[in-house]
């Protein structure tokens, strides 16, 4: 069989492959191949890179051989080789070879092409640990500190502003510090999609895949971004599987748990949940205060503890907003030069406080307090003065004062039209009693947590 016979066979095979797999795949994977020779029943096909060869062997080798054999009985085996690599004959029966470990042939370190700069503040040292995030913290630290794959993937999820990105960067910093050679890539799902689309447009899927192939630890942030984007999901699925199959660590974050990701393909959803799923819960008062204290400690000016407590009570949405609030207070003190007090903080944060207050209503407080003390909700507004109802009522007024920005008269009105002096009295009374009554202190702490989430 001469060269032109081989070329003719290859052309037919090429068309059959196009028919079976579609043009994009054939353009990416088959068109770079060229037929070299037929020798002792073995068809030698040349591939431009090891990566391409492995990919073709893993995914299309059987089909190629099948189509070749249709055209010529002389072809018994197929060998796809890379010019620089010693060829090994691959028989039809042992076509499933794993991708070789990453190495030399990738010219550029993928993180240089793919990754985005890490925030120097997002380290484990700067991460304050509390009940809501201790599990996620432990899981990420474990991944960062083990040289073997710990769990694959690590799936981190939680609402916006609770520290997902911070933890991912912390993993990257930690690994880079310990083993600078490890190829760690952090990117947003959006950036992943951008790269993917770009390489489709410029018919450069190979380079795309090649880059990811060298990655040892891949972190994709905010995966929810690719919900409903089918071809990106498809590509992510392949990238993901290729990495996991080769024992590379994958870490993914999202704003929801894998099963709640609407618009995500089922197989991907289920795959994402295979490893360890760690969620970050909404903050509680202690964590917020801890974060504020830690940020305040690295601040050039002194912020009174009362102000930190005030902010921790009031700004409950998320940690990003909490930081923003603290920055504002500091900036105001520096530029305007006024003393930092709860009152000045309240003023500086007035707009933020309004939006946060909307989240905690008087009704909420009354309901939660009533159920905590097992009294009727109507007793919040009733005139009964028995201690088993008056104490909870005072607690509710106190919480209303602390957790909302409503004025004393407004609060009084919501408690059966009481006078503002009654509310003031209640607030003072609770403030006093709490000092010598640990069980009341515990009640307040608990209720505060429940209400501020
Ligand atoms: P997400 O990615 O979940 O939306 P980020 O990781 O961007 O949230 O966190 C928002 C901000 O809050 C960042 O500035 C981050 O440093 C800070 N932050 C979050 N959690 C903590 C924490 N536990 N300790 C200190 N700072 C935190
Ligand atoms: Mg984030």
Short mmCIF file of C-alpha atoms and ligand atoms in Angstrom, two decimals:
data_model
loop_
_atom_site.label_atom_id
_atom_site.label_comp_id
_atom_site.label_asym_id
_atom_site.label_seq_id
_atom_site.Cartn_x
_atom_site.Cartn_y
_atom_site.Cartn_z
CA UNK A 1 0.00 0.00 0.00
CA UNK A 2 1.54 3.30 -0.97
CA UNK A 3 1.25 6.81 0.43
CA UNK A 4 -1.67 7.78 -1.81
CA UNK A 5 -3.69 4.71 -0.76
CA UNK A 6 -3.09 5.65 2.85
CA UNK A 7 -4.07 9.23 2.20
CA UNK A 8 -7.30 8.08 0.57
CA UNK A 9 -8.12 5.75 3.47
CA UNK A 10 -7.33 8.46 5.96
CA UNK A 11 -9.62 10.90 4.16
CA UNK A 12 -12.50 8.44 4.37
CA UNK A 13 -11.79 7.72 8.01
CA UNK A 14 -11.67 11.42 8.65
CA UNK A 15 -15.12 11.93 7.17
CA UNK A 16 -16.54 9.02 9.13
CA UNK A 17 -15.15 10.48 12.32
CA UNK A 18 -16.67 13.82 11.45
CA UNK A 19 -19.96 12.09 10.96
CA UNK A 20 -19.71 10.29 14.27
CA UNK A 21 -18.24 12.97 16.53
CA UNK A 22 -18.99 16.23 14.77
CA UNK A 23 -16.71 18.74 13.15
CA UNK A 24 -15.56 20.66 16.23
CA UNK A 25 -14.09 17.56 17.79
CA UNK A 26 -12.54 16.32 14.62
CA UNK A 27 -11.08 19.74 13.91
CA UNK A 28 -9.57 19.88 17.36
CA UNK A 29 -8.33 16.37 17.75
CA UNK A 30 -8.10 14.54 14.46
CA UNK A 31 -7.00 17.18 12.02
CA UNK A 32 -3.60 17.63 13.71
CA UNK A 33 -2.89 13.92 13.14
CA UNK A 34 -1.15 12.68 10.02
CA UNK A 35 -0.73 9.19 8.64
CA UNK A 36 2.85 8.10 8.51
CA UNK A 37 3.04 4.54 7.21
CA UNK A 38 1.58 1.05 7.32
CA UNK A 39 4.05 -1.51 8.53
CA UNK A 40 3.33 -5.19 9.39
CA UNK A 41 -0.35 -4.43 9.78
CA UNK A 42 0.28 -1.46 12.05
CA UNK A 43 -0.88 1.93 10.89
CA UNK A 44 1.44 4.62 12.24
CA UNK A 45 -0.19 7.96 12.88
CA UNK A 46 1.76 10.97 13.98
CA UNK A 47 0.52 13.39 16.65
CA UNK A 48 2.02 16.82 17.35
CA UNK A 49 2.07 16.48 21.14
CA UNK A 50 1.92 13.91 23.84
CA UNK A 51 -1.17 15.46 25.21
CA UNK A 52 -3.03 15.26 21.95
CA UNK A 53 -1.88 11.70 21.47
CA UNK A 54 -3.12 10.67 24.88
CA UNK A 55 -6.39 12.38 24.41
CA UNK A 56 -6.99 10.72 21.07
CA UNK A 57 -5.90 7.34 22.41
CA UNK A 58 -8.24 7.66 25.35
CA UNK A 59 -11.19 8.92 23.43
CA UNK A 60 -11.08 8.15 19.73
CA UNK A 61 -8.63 5.35 19.17
CA UNK A 62 -11.24 2.59 18.98
CA UNK A 63 -13.32 4.50 16.50
CA UNK A 64 -10.33 5.38 14.34
CA UNK A 65 -9.23 1.77 14.20
CA UNK A 66 -12.76 0.58 13.46
CA UNK A 67 -13.09 2.99 10.51
CA UNK A 68 -9.63 2.12 9.23
CA UNK A 69 -10.46 -1.58 9.27
CA UNK A 70 -13.59 -0.92 7.29
CA UNK A 71 -11.40 0.54 4.55
CA UNK A 72 -8.63 -2.02 4.63
CA UNK A 73 -8.31 -5.51 6.06
CA UNK A 74 -4.57 -5.03 6.14
CA UNK A 75 -4.76 -2.67 9.07
CA UNK A 76 -4.74 -4.63 12.31
CA UNK A 77 -3.49 -2.15 14.83
CA UNK A 78 -3.02 1.51 15.25
CA UNK A 79 -0.10 3.36 16.66
CA UNK A 80 -0.38 7.00 17.40
CA UNK A 81 2.97 8.43 18.26
CA UNK A 82 4.65 11.71 18.96
CA UNK A 83 7.75 12.48 16.98
CA UNK A 84 9.95 12.96 20.04
CA UNK A 85 8.49 10.11 22.06
CA UNK A 86 9.45 6.51 21.55
CA UNK A 87 6.46 4.88 19.89
CA UNK A 88 4.62 2.08 21.60
CA UNK A 89 2.19 -0.01 19.67
CA UNK A 90 -1.27 0.29 21.06
CA UNK A 91 -3.48 -2.63 20.23
CA UNK A 92 -7.16 -2.24 20.08
CA UNK A 93 -7.53 -4.14 23.33
CA UNK A 94 -5.47 -1.88 25.55
CA UNK A 95 -6.57 1.45 24.34
CA UNK A 96 -7.50 2.88 27.71
CA UNK A 97 -4.31 4.44 28.91
CA UNK A 98 -4.32 7.14 31.47
CA UNK A 99 -2.87 10.53 30.78
CA UNK A 100 0.78 10.60 31.76
CA UNK A 101 1.87 12.78 34.64
CA UNK A 102 2.32 16.43 33.79
CA UNK A 103 5.80 17.33 32.74
CA UNK A 104 8.33 19.03 30.54
CA UNK A 105 6.41 19.30 27.33
CA UNK A 106 4.18 22.05 28.62
CA UNK A 107 6.20 25.09 27.83
CA UNK A 108 4.38 27.64 29.92
CA UNK A 109 3.26 27.10 33.45
CA UNK A 110 -0.49 27.08 33.25
CA UNK A 111 -0.95 29.31 36.22
CA UNK A 112 0.85 32.04 34.35
CA UNK A 113 -1.62 31.84 31.53
CA UNK A 114 -4.75 30.86 33.34
CA UNK A 115 -4.72 32.05 36.87
CA UNK A 116 -5.49 35.45 38.22
CA UNK A 117 -3.47 37.25 40.88
CA UNK A 118 -4.15 36.25 44.44
CA UNK A 119 -5.18 38.76 47.06
CA UNK A 120 -2.33 39.02 49.57
CA UNK A 121 -4.78 39.57 52.40
CA UNK A 122 -6.65 36.33 51.76
CA UNK A 123 -4.53 33.99 53.87
CA UNK A 124 -5.34 31.43 56.52
CA UNK A 125 -3.69 33.68 59.12
CA UNK A 126 -6.14 36.45 58.32
CA UNK A 127 -9.14 34.17 58.42
CA UNK A 128 -11.07 34.34 61.66
CA UNK A 129 -12.60 31.02 62.56
CA UNK A 130 -15.97 30.67 64.27
CA UNK A 131 -18.81 28.17 64.44
CA UNK A 132 -20.28 29.15 61.05
CA UNK A 133 -17.09 28.55 59.10
CA UNK A 134 -15.01 26.13 61.16
CA UNK A 135 -15.82 23.13 59.03
CA UNK A 136 -15.02 24.86 55.76
CA UNK A 137 -11.85 26.21 57.32
CA UNK A 138 -10.74 22.77 58.49
CA UNK A 139 -11.48 21.22 55.11
CA UNK A 140 -9.59 23.85 53.14
CA UNK A 141 -6.65 23.75 55.51
CA UNK A 142 -6.51 19.99 55.13
CA UNK A 143 -6.46 20.26 51.35
CA UNK A 144 -3.79 22.94 51.47
CA UNK A 145 -1.54 21.02 53.80
CA UNK A 146 -1.67 17.57 52.31
CA UNK A 147 0.50 16.73 49.38
CA UNK A 148 -1.82 13.96 48.35
CA UNK A 149 -5.31 14.52 47.10
CA UNK A 150 -7.46 14.75 50.17
CA UNK A 151 -10.98 14.65 48.81
CA UNK A 152 -11.97 15.24 45.25
CA UNK A 153 -13.47 17.64 44.68
CA UNK A 154 -13.65 19.84 47.70
CA UNK A 155 -16.89 21.69 47.18
CA UNK A 156 -17.25 24.90 49.21
CA UNK A 157 -20.52 26.69 49.29
CA UNK A 158 -22.20 29.56 51.06
CA UNK A 159 -23.91 32.87 50.45
CA UNK A 160 -22.05 35.84 49.05
CA UNK A 161 -19.46 37.58 51.21
CA UNK A 162 -18.88 34.75 53.67
CA UNK A 163 -15.30 33.91 52.79
CA UNK A 164 -15.27 31.36 49.95
CA UNK A 165 -12.85 33.27 47.79
CA UNK A 166 -10.75 34.11 50.83
CA UNK A 167 -10.37 30.41 51.66
CA UNK A 168 -9.51 29.46 48.10
CA UNK A 169 -6.79 32.08 47.88
CA UNK A 170 -5.55 30.90 51.25
CA UNK A 171 -5.15 27.39 49.86
CA UNK A 172 -3.17 28.75 46.94
CA UNK A 173 -0.91 30.87 49.14
CA UNK A 174 -0.30 27.99 51.47
CA UNK A 175 0.61 25.54 48.72
CA UNK A 176 2.79 28.07 46.95
CA UNK A 177 4.67 28.74 50.13
CA UNK A 178 5.20 25.07 50.91
CA UNK A 179 5.85 23.72 47.45
CA UNK A 180 6.48 26.52 44.96
CA UNK A 181 6.77 24.04 42.10
CA UNK A 182 3.25 22.73 42.40
CA UNK A 183 1.11 24.11 39.67
CA UNK A 184 -1.84 25.73 41.41
CA UNK A 185 -4.44 27.55 39.39
CA UNK A 186 -7.20 29.67 40.81
CA UNK A 187 -9.81 31.13 38.50
CA UNK A 188 -13.42 32.16 38.47
CA UNK A 189 -15.89 30.06 36.53
CA UNK A 190 -16.42 33.12 34.41
CA UNK A 191 -12.78 33.19 33.46
CA UNK A 192 -12.94 29.49 32.66
CA UNK A 193 -15.79 30.19 30.29
CA UNK A 194 -13.96 33.10 28.76
CA UNK A 195 -10.94 30.92 28.03
CA UNK A 196 -13.11 28.19 26.67
CA UNK A 197 -15.05 30.43 24.32
CA UNK A 198 -11.90 32.10 23.14
CA UNK A 199 -10.30 28.82 22.27
CA UNK A 200 -13.39 27.63 20.45
CA UNK A 201 -13.45 30.82 18.45
CA UNK A 202 -9.79 30.60 17.53
CA UNK A 203 -9.98 26.85 17.06
CA UNK A 204 -7.44 26.39 19.75
CA UNK A 205 -9.03 23.78 21.97
CA UNK A 206 -5.78 21.96 22.15
CA UNK A 207 -3.89 24.71 23.81
CA UNK A 208 -6.82 25.08 26.16
CA UNK A 209 -6.76 21.47 27.17
CA UNK A 210 -3.03 21.37 27.29
CA UNK A 211 -2.96 24.21 29.79
CA UNK A 212 -5.33 22.48 32.14
CA UNK A 213 -3.57 19.21 31.82
CA UNK A 214 -0.50 20.52 33.60
CA UNK A 215 -2.49 21.84 36.52
CA UNK A 216 -2.03 19.99 39.78
CA UNK A 217 -4.47 21.90 41.90
CA UNK A 218 -7.35 23.56 40.12
CA UNK A 219 -9.69 25.95 41.89
CA UNK A 220 -12.80 27.22 40.19
CA UNK A 221 -14.63 29.94 42.06
CA UNK A 222 -18.35 30.64 41.73
CA UNK A 223 -19.22 27.66 39.58
CA UNK A 224 -22.88 28.73 39.63
CA UNK A 225 -21.86 31.11 36.87
CA UNK A 226 -21.88 28.32 34.31
CA UNK A 227 -25.39 27.15 35.21
CA UNK A 228 -27.43 27.11 32.04
CA UNK A 229 -24.31 27.39 29.87
CA UNK A 230 -24.29 23.96 28.38
CA UNK A 231 -21.18 23.80 26.27
CA UNK A 232 -19.05 25.37 28.97
CA UNK A 233 -20.42 22.83 31.40
CA UNK A 234 -19.61 20.06 29.01
CA UNK A 235 -16.05 21.26 28.70
CA UNK A 236 -15.74 21.77 32.42
CA UNK A 237 -16.98 18.25 32.97
CA UNK A 238 -14.24 16.87 30.74
CA UNK A 239 -11.55 19.01 32.28
CA UNK A 240 -12.74 18.04 35.70
CA UNK A 241 -12.80 14.34 34.96
CA UNK A 242 -9.42 14.40 33.30
CA UNK A 243 -7.89 16.05 36.34
CA UNK A 244 -9.64 13.88 38.88
CA UNK A 245 -8.77 10.73 36.96
CA UNK A 246 -5.18 11.79 37.15
CA UNK A 247 -5.33 12.41 40.82
CA UNK A 248 -5.13 16.16 40.70
CA UNK A 249 -6.88 18.15 43.37
CA UNK A 250 -9.97 20.07 42.31
CA UNK A 251 -11.67 22.67 44.50
CA UNK A 252 -14.92 24.28 43.50
CA UNK A 253 -16.99 26.97 45.15
CA UNK A 254 -20.59 27.99 44.64
CA UNK A 255 -23.35 29.93 46.28
CA UNK A 256 -25.45 26.78 46.64
CA UNK A 257 -24.98 23.10 47.35
CA UNK A 258 -24.35 20.90 44.31
CA UNK A 259 -27.87 19.53 44.26
CA UNK A 260 -29.36 23.02 44.41
CA UNK A 261 -27.51 24.29 41.36
CA UNK A 262 -30.38 24.80 38.95
CA UNK A 263 -29.39 24.75 35.32
CA UNK A 264 -26.48 22.45 36.02
CA UNK A 265 -26.40 19.13 34.24
CA UNK A 266 -27.31 16.24 36.51
CA UNK A 267 -24.14 14.28 35.91
CA UNK A 268 -22.06 17.32 36.79
CA UNK A 269 -24.14 18.04 39.88
CA UNK A 270 -23.69 14.55 41.13
CA UNK A 271 -20.01 14.53 40.25
CA UNK A 272 -19.44 17.75 42.19
CA UNK A 273 -20.91 16.15 45.27
CA UNK A 274 -18.65 13.12 45.21
CA UNK A 275 -15.88 14.50 47.34
CA UNK A 276 -16.29 16.61 50.41
CA UNK A 277 -19.03 19.22 50.50
CA UNK A 278 -18.40 21.95 53.07
CA UNK A 279 -20.75 24.83 53.65
CA UNK A 280 -20.13 28.19 55.23
CA UNK A 281 -23.07 29.30 57.35
CA UNK A 282 -24.25 32.86 57.79
CA UNK A 283 -22.27 34.72 60.43
CA UNK A 284 -23.21 34.90 64.09
CA UNK A 285 -22.49 37.70 66.51
CA UNK A 286 -19.31 36.16 67.92
CA UNK A 287 -17.76 35.65 64.53
CA UNK A 288 -18.62 39.16 63.42
CA UNK A 289 -17.12 40.60 66.56
CA UNK A 290 -14.04 38.42 66.21
CA UNK A 291 -13.52 39.59 62.64
CA UNK A 292 -13.98 43.22 63.60
CA UNK A 293 -11.53 42.87 66.48
CA UNK A 294 -8.96 41.28 64.27
CA UNK A 295 -9.32 43.97 61.60
CA UNK A 296 -9.32 46.70 64.21
CA UNK A 297 -6.11 45.35 65.71
CA UNK A 298 -4.26 45.97 62.48
CA UNK A 299 -5.69 49.46 62.21
CA UNK A 300 -3.62 52.54 62.90
CA UNK A 301 -6.27 54.16 65.04
CA UNK A 302 -7.94 52.77 68.10
CA UNK A 303 -11.57 51.77 67.82
CA UNK A 304 -13.46 51.40 71.09
CA UNK A 305 -14.79 47.93 71.88
CA UNK A 306 -18.31 49.32 72.23
CA UNK A 307 -18.22 50.52 68.65
CA UNK A 308 -17.10 47.11 67.44
CA UNK A 309 -19.91 45.48 69.39
CA UNK A 310 -22.35 47.93 67.93
CA UNK A 311 -21.24 47.17 64.38
CA UNK A 312 -21.25 43.42 65.06
CA UNK A 313 -24.82 43.70 66.24
CA UNK A 314 -26.01 45.88 63.42
CA UNK A 315 -24.27 44.76 60.28
CA UNK A 316 -25.36 41.21 59.88
CA UNK A 317 -25.66 40.66 56.14
CA UNK A 318 -22.18 39.34 55.42
CA UNK A 319 -18.51 39.84 56.11
CA UNK A 320 -17.83 41.98 53.10
CA UNK A 321 -20.37 44.49 54.32
CA UNK A 322 -18.97 44.24 57.83
CA UNK A 323 -15.53 45.17 56.56
CA UNK A 324 -16.98 47.98 54.53
CA UNK A 325 -18.65 49.37 57.63
CA UNK A 326 -15.44 49.28 59.61
CA UNK A 327 -13.51 50.95 56.81
CA UNK A 328 -16.02 53.73 56.68
CA UNK A 329 -15.78 54.37 60.39
CA UNK A 330 -12.00 54.46 60.20
CA UNK A 331 -11.95 56.69 57.14
CA UNK A 332 -14.39 59.07 58.72
CA UNK A 333 -12.33 59.31 61.88
CA UNK A 334 -9.16 59.91 59.90
CA UNK A 335 -10.47 62.48 57.49
CA UNK A 336 -12.99 64.29 59.60
CA UNK A 337 -10.89 63.80 62.68
CA UNK A 338 -13.76 63.13 65.02
CA UNK A 339 -13.68 60.70 67.88
CA UNK A 340 -15.04 57.25 67.21
CA UNK A 341 -18.14 56.62 69.28
CA UNK A 342 -21.25 54.52 68.87
CA UNK A 343 -23.10 57.68 67.94
CA UNK A 344 -20.65 58.76 65.27
CA UNK A 345 -20.61 55.20 63.94
CA UNK A 346 -24.37 55.16 63.77
CA UNK A 347 -24.31 58.33 61.74
CA UNK A 348 -21.58 57.21 59.35
CA UNK A 349 -23.37 53.94 58.75
CA UNK A 350 -26.92 55.25 58.64
CA UNK A 351 -27.75 53.97 55.15
CA UNK A 352 -26.21 50.55 55.83
CA UNK A 353 -28.07 50.31 59.10
CA UNK A 354 -31.35 50.96 57.40
CA UNK A 355 -30.90 48.10 54.96
CA UNK A 356 -29.70 45.78 57.67
CA UNK A 357 -32.55 46.69 59.95
CA UNK A 358 -35.03 45.76 57.35
CA UNK A 359 -33.94 42.23 57.94
CA UNK A 360 -34.86 42.19 61.61
CA UNK A 361 -38.35 43.38 62.40
CA UNK A 362 -40.02 44.02 65.70
CA UNK A 363 -42.50 41.25 64.88
CA UNK A 364 -39.60 38.89 64.41
CA UNK A 365 -38.15 39.82 67.75
CA UNK A 366 -41.48 39.53 69.53
CA UNK A 367 -42.21 36.15 67.97
CA UNK A 368 -38.82 34.68 68.74
CA UNK A 369 -38.74 36.00 72.28
CA UNK A 370 -42.31 34.84 72.97
CA UNK A 371 -41.55 31.36 71.76
CA UNK A 372 -38.26 31.26 73.64
CA UNK A 373 -40.05 32.02 76.93
CA UNK A 374 -43.17 30.09 75.95
CA UNK A 375 -45.58 32.98 76.30
CA UNK A 376 -48.27 34.14 73.92
CA UNK A 377 -47.32 36.63 71.24
CA UNK A 378 -50.23 38.82 72.32
CA UNK A 379 -48.60 39.19 75.72
CA UNK A 380 -45.98 41.39 74.10
CA UNK A 381 -48.63 44.05 73.77
CA UNK A 382 -50.85 43.15 76.72
CA UNK A 383 -51.00 45.04 79.98
CA UNK A 384 -50.29 41.97 82.11
CA UNK A 385 -47.55 42.66 84.60
CA UNK A 386 -46.79 39.16 85.91
CA UNK A 387 -43.08 38.54 85.87
CA UNK A 388 -43.31 35.56 83.48
CA UNK A 389 -44.59 37.94 80.81
CA UNK A 390 -42.97 41.22 81.83
CA UNK A 391 -39.42 39.89 81.69
CA UNK A 392 -39.79 38.51 78.14
CA UNK A 393 -41.43 41.76 77.10
CA UNK A 394 -38.51 43.74 78.46
CA UNK A 395 -36.08 41.41 76.75
CA UNK A 396 -37.89 41.97 73.47
CA UNK A 397 -37.77 45.75 73.91
CA UNK A 398 -34.10 45.57 74.73
CA UNK A 399 -33.42 43.49 71.62
CA UNK A 400 -35.52 45.83 69.51
CA UNK A 401 -33.34 48.69 70.69
CA UNK A 402 -30.14 46.82 69.99
CA UNK A 403 -30.99 45.07 66.76
CA UNK A 404 -33.06 47.65 64.93
CA UNK A 405 -32.52 51.36 64.50
CA UNK A 406 -36.02 52.19 65.66
CA UNK A 407 -36.41 54.98 68.16
CA UNK A 408 -37.72 54.44 71.69
CA UNK A 409 -41.19 55.90 70.91
CA UNK A 410 -41.46 53.71 67.82
CA UNK A 411 -40.58 50.65 69.83
CA UNK A 412 -43.05 51.61 72.56
CA UNK A 413 -45.80 51.87 69.97
CA UNK A 414 -45.14 48.33 68.77
CA UNK A 415 -45.53 47.02 72.30
CA UNK A 416 -49.17 47.90 72.81
CA UNK A 417 -48.67 51.65 72.60
CA UNK A 418 -46.33 51.98 75.55
CA UNK A 419 -44.53 55.16 76.43
CA UNK A 420 -40.91 55.66 75.39
CA UNK A 421 -39.90 55.91 79.06
CA UNK A 422 -41.20 52.39 79.58
CA UNK A 423 -38.95 51.19 76.81
CA UNK A 424 -35.99 53.07 78.21
CA UNK A 425 -36.68 51.59 81.61
CA UNK A 426 -36.83 48.09 80.09
CA UNK A 427 -33.57 48.54 78.25
CA UNK A 428 -31.76 49.79 81.37
CA UNK A 429 -33.30 47.10 83.51
CA UNK A 430 -32.06 44.35 81.19
CA UNK A 431 -28.63 45.93 80.91
CA UNK A 432 -28.39 45.91 84.70
CA UNK A 433 -29.82 42.43 85.30
CA UNK A 434 -27.64 40.80 82.71
CA UNK A 435 -24.55 41.61 84.78
CA UNK A 436 -25.56 39.37 87.66
CA UNK A 437 -27.74 36.92 85.84
CA UNK A 438 -25.81 34.52 83.63
CA UNK A 439 -28.87 32.68 82.46
CA UNK A 440 -30.37 35.94 81.20
CA UNK A 441 -27.08 36.68 79.46
CA UNK A 442 -27.28 33.28 77.82
CA UNK A 443 -30.89 33.94 76.74
CA UNK A 444 -29.87 37.22 75.15
CA UNK A 445 -26.95 35.68 73.38
CA UNK A 446 -29.08 32.89 72.02
CA UNK A 447 -31.88 35.17 70.90
CA UNK A 448 -29.39 37.56 69.36
CA UNK A 449 -27.93 34.69 67.36
CA UNK A 450 -31.30 33.44 66.23
CA UNK A 451 -32.39 36.88 65.14
CA UNK A 452 -29.23 37.97 63.42
CA UNK A 453 -28.84 34.58 61.75
P1 LIG B 1 -17.26 35.12 49.03
O1 LIG B 1 -16.24 34.67 48.06
O2 LIG B 1 -17.85 34.00 49.84
O3 LIG B 1 -18.33 35.97 48.41
P2 LIG B 1 -15.05 36.58 50.15
O4 LIG B 1 -14.11 35.47 50.35
O5 LIG B 1 -14.80 37.49 49.01
O6 LIG B 1 -16.55 36.06 50.12
O7 LIG B 1 -15.10 37.42 51.51
C1 LIG B 1 -15.59 38.75 51.58
C2 LIG B 1 -14.69 39.56 52.47
O8 LIG B 1 -14.82 39.11 53.80
C3 LIG B 1 -13.23 39.43 52.12
O9 LIG B 1 -12.60 40.67 52.23
C4 LIG B 1 -12.69 38.46 53.14
O10 LIG B 1 -11.34 38.71 53.43
C5 LIG B 1 -13.56 38.73 54.34
N1 LIG B 1 -13.75 37.54 55.15
C6 LIG B 1 -14.62 36.54 54.92
N2 LIG B 1 -14.57 35.62 55.88
C7 LIG B 1 -13.62 36.03 56.75
C8 LIG B 1 -13.10 35.52 57.98
N3 LIG B 1 -13.57 34.38 58.49
N4 LIG B 1 -12.13 36.22 58.60
C9 LIG B 1 -11.68 37.37 58.09
N5 LIG B 1 -12.14 37.92 56.96
C10 LIG B 1 -13.10 37.27 56.28
MG1 LIG B 2 -16.15 35.01 46.03
#
